[in-house]
Amino acid sequence: MYQILCDGELLYDPRQKEYLVGDPTLELAVNTSGTLSFSMPPTHPAYDKIRKLKSVITLYQDGEWVFSGRVLNDEKNFHNTKQISVEGELGYLNDSNQRSYVCDGLSPKEWFASIIERHNADVDDWKKFTVGEVTVTDGNDELYYSSSTYEISWETVKNKCFEGSCGGYVRTRHAGNTTYIDWLKDYPNICTQEIRFGENLLDLTQQIKGEDVATVVIPLGARMSEVDENYQGTDSEERLTIAGVNDGRDYLEDEEAVALYGRIVKVVIHEDVTEESYLLSAGYRDLEESARLLSTITLNAIDLHLLNVDVEKIKLGDSIRVVSAPHGLDAYMQVSAMNIKLAQPQNSTITVGRSQKTLKEESDAGLSGIKEDTISGYTLSGLLALLDDPAFVQCHKSYVVNKSHIEKIDKSGRKIFLKGFADTIPIGNKYQAELWG
């Protein structure tokens, strides 16, 4: 059973006639603030208590927190019935700015904490967040971002967190009186409930999109005026490319995807990437994302928790097993969006997306354009202990080098040149002392 509170006071309870509202609907999607909407007649006890942009609306299901946000809009019709729209808590990030900053070699957790710290300094106490779980990782664990403008905090979180090099998901959650904000690599929960044809699966639509497919990607980094001192003071629009670390080619190509769809070239700009090696890694991620068709499945399913409280309820971000023999489906998929009709839960819909895109419409296999050789399950510190040789030194979270093969060290550029290799190796901040010594 759902209940809605307004500033801690009852607003909706289906068991009490005077506290009914019209068509209460919760719309949720990963990496969005979400929206709760409903209509309210003038006879409702809380009709005059709702304050735009100030009132906090909270939704509970069976006593468990589901959603909170602030009233964004309310409109009155001819009969004075109000139509209320509530924006979820992530929307509070639109109320603060990220003043000019430099993120120089911070870990994802440190970077995220700095964003939230600047947000909290700008807003009222009830719109502040406490940084919770940060499980995303970066290949280098050293993020480099900068801005000389006043960005809205939400744009920074969107462009430089979950849509940035680390990816992942940003969400809010409640524990006691604390509002946490998490940045997750993946949602952790695997729902024990299953969606099955002939049981709780009511309808299914599969959509495969090809309009955004690209088989060749040209990754571009920061402007050269920000990267190379030879360009400083110029108006050059030239950008960093991967040509220097990719055999002179400024592009990456997926041969298998080209064979299927032909050459489709796409340019992706990473404004804050100033290192060729980082740009190359970002380019491979861009290619993996661009060369596959997006397959999305929209389900109309009944959450069996509504019929049996002992069945685990379905939540946004859950990984859930979908089984439908007529559609050839038996796979775990992520719940990427939900449209929940609080008064008529049987009409709710769940959008489930595949964990990977498809290279062919009839294939569930992921893109195989990026190949990696796994040589060991050891961590780098474990490998160093195994080698037990002072010639080997860790210069970065992701790199160990043999000092006898170092040709030169660029201290200002924080990179190592190896004998006989064109590629350079980055140097992490905390490893500089040992190398400089």
PDB file of C-alpha atoms in Angstrom, residues 29-31 168-171 184-191 195 294-299 314-322 331-338 350-356:
ATOM      1  CA  ALA A  29      14.172   6.231 -14.698  1.00  0.00           C
ATOM      2  CA  VAL A  30      17.834   5.620 -13.940  1.00  0.00           C
ATOM      3  CA  ASN A  31      19.967   8.761 -13.784  1.00  0.00           C
ATOM      4  CA  GLY A 168      27.556   4.396 -13.744  1.00  0.00           C
ATOM      5  CA  TYR A 169      24.421   5.571 -11.969  1.00  0.00           C
ATOM      6  CA  VAL A 170      23.653   8.407  -9.545  1.00  0.00           C
ATOM      7  CA  ARG A 171      20.785   7.935  -7.115  1.00  0.00           C
ATOM      8  CA  LEU A 184      27.304   3.324  -8.436  1.00  0.00           C
ATOM      9  CA  LYS A 185      29.037   1.291 -11.087  1.00  0.00           C
ATOM     10  CA  ASP A 186      25.947  -0.937 -11.110  1.00  0.00           C
ATOM     11  CA  TYR A 187      22.829  -1.199  -9.018  1.00  0.00           C
ATOM     12  CA  PRO A 188      23.628  -3.979  -6.541  1.00  0.00           C
ATOM     13  CA  ASN A 189      20.284  -5.749  -6.136  1.00  0.00           C
ATOM     14  CA  ILE A 190      19.241  -8.886  -8.019  1.00  0.00           C
ATOM     15  CA  CYS A 191      15.503  -9.165  -7.522  1.00  0.00           C
ATOM     16  CA  ILE A 195       8.792 -11.815 -14.733  1.00  0.00           C
ATOM     17  CA  LEU A 294      20.291  -0.476 -28.800  1.00  0.00           C
ATOM     18  CA  SER A 295      17.785  -3.155 -27.849  1.00  0.00           C
ATOM     19  CA  THR A 296      15.157  -2.100 -25.310  1.00  0.00           C
ATOM     20  CA  ILE A 297      12.276  -4.165 -24.019  1.00  0.00           C
ATOM     21  CA  THR A 298       9.226  -2.539 -22.479  1.00  0.00           C
ATOM     22  CA  LEU A 299       7.149  -4.805 -20.274  1.00  0.00           C
ATOM     23  CA  ILE A 314      10.602  -4.747  -8.036  1.00  0.00           C
ATOM     24  CA  LYS A 315      12.742  -1.620  -7.681  1.00  0.00           C
ATOM     25  CA  LEU A 316      14.398   0.753 -10.109  1.00  0.00           C
ATOM     26  CA  GLY A 317      17.830  -0.475 -11.169  1.00  0.00           C
ATOM     27  CA  ASP A 318      17.205  -4.061 -10.099  1.00  0.00           C
ATOM     28  CA  SER A 319      18.526  -6.888 -12.197  1.00  0.00           C
ATOM     29  CA  ILE A 320      15.557  -9.174 -12.789  1.00  0.00           C
ATOM     30  CA  ARG A 321      15.065 -12.422 -14.655  1.00  0.00           C
ATOM     31  CA  VAL A 322      12.657 -12.228 -17.594  1.00  0.00           C
ATOM     32  CA  ALA A 331      17.841 -13.379 -19.315  1.00  0.00           C
ATOM     33  CA  TYR A 332      18.591 -11.056 -16.439  1.00  0.00           C
ATOM     34  CA  MET A 333      17.903  -7.461 -17.401  1.00  0.00           C
ATOM     35  CA  GLN A 334      18.030  -4.126 -15.628  1.00  0.00           C
ATOM     36  CA  VAL A 335      14.862  -2.302 -14.629  1.00  0.00           C
ATOM     37  CA  SER A 336      15.692   1.005 -16.304  1.00  0.00           C
ATOM     38  CA  ALA A 337      12.347   2.808 -15.897  1.00  0.00           C
ATOM     39  CA  MET A 338       9.052   2.415 -14.073  1.00  0.00           C
ATOM     40  CA  ILE A 350       8.230  -1.583 -16.272  1.00  0.00           C
ATOM     41  CA  THR A 351      10.899  -0.818 -18.853  1.00  0.00           C
ATOM     42  CA  VAL A 352      13.705  -3.338 -18.966  1.00  0.00           C
ATOM     43  CA  GLY A 353      16.877  -2.793 -20.995  1.00  0.00           C
ATOM     44  CA  ARG A 354      19.409  -5.415 -21.979  1.00  0.00           C
ATOM     45  CA  SER A 355      22.734  -5.237 -20.203  1.00  0.00           C
ATOM     46  CA  GLN A 356      24.436  -5.102 -23.577  1.00  0.00           C
TER      47      GLN A 356
END
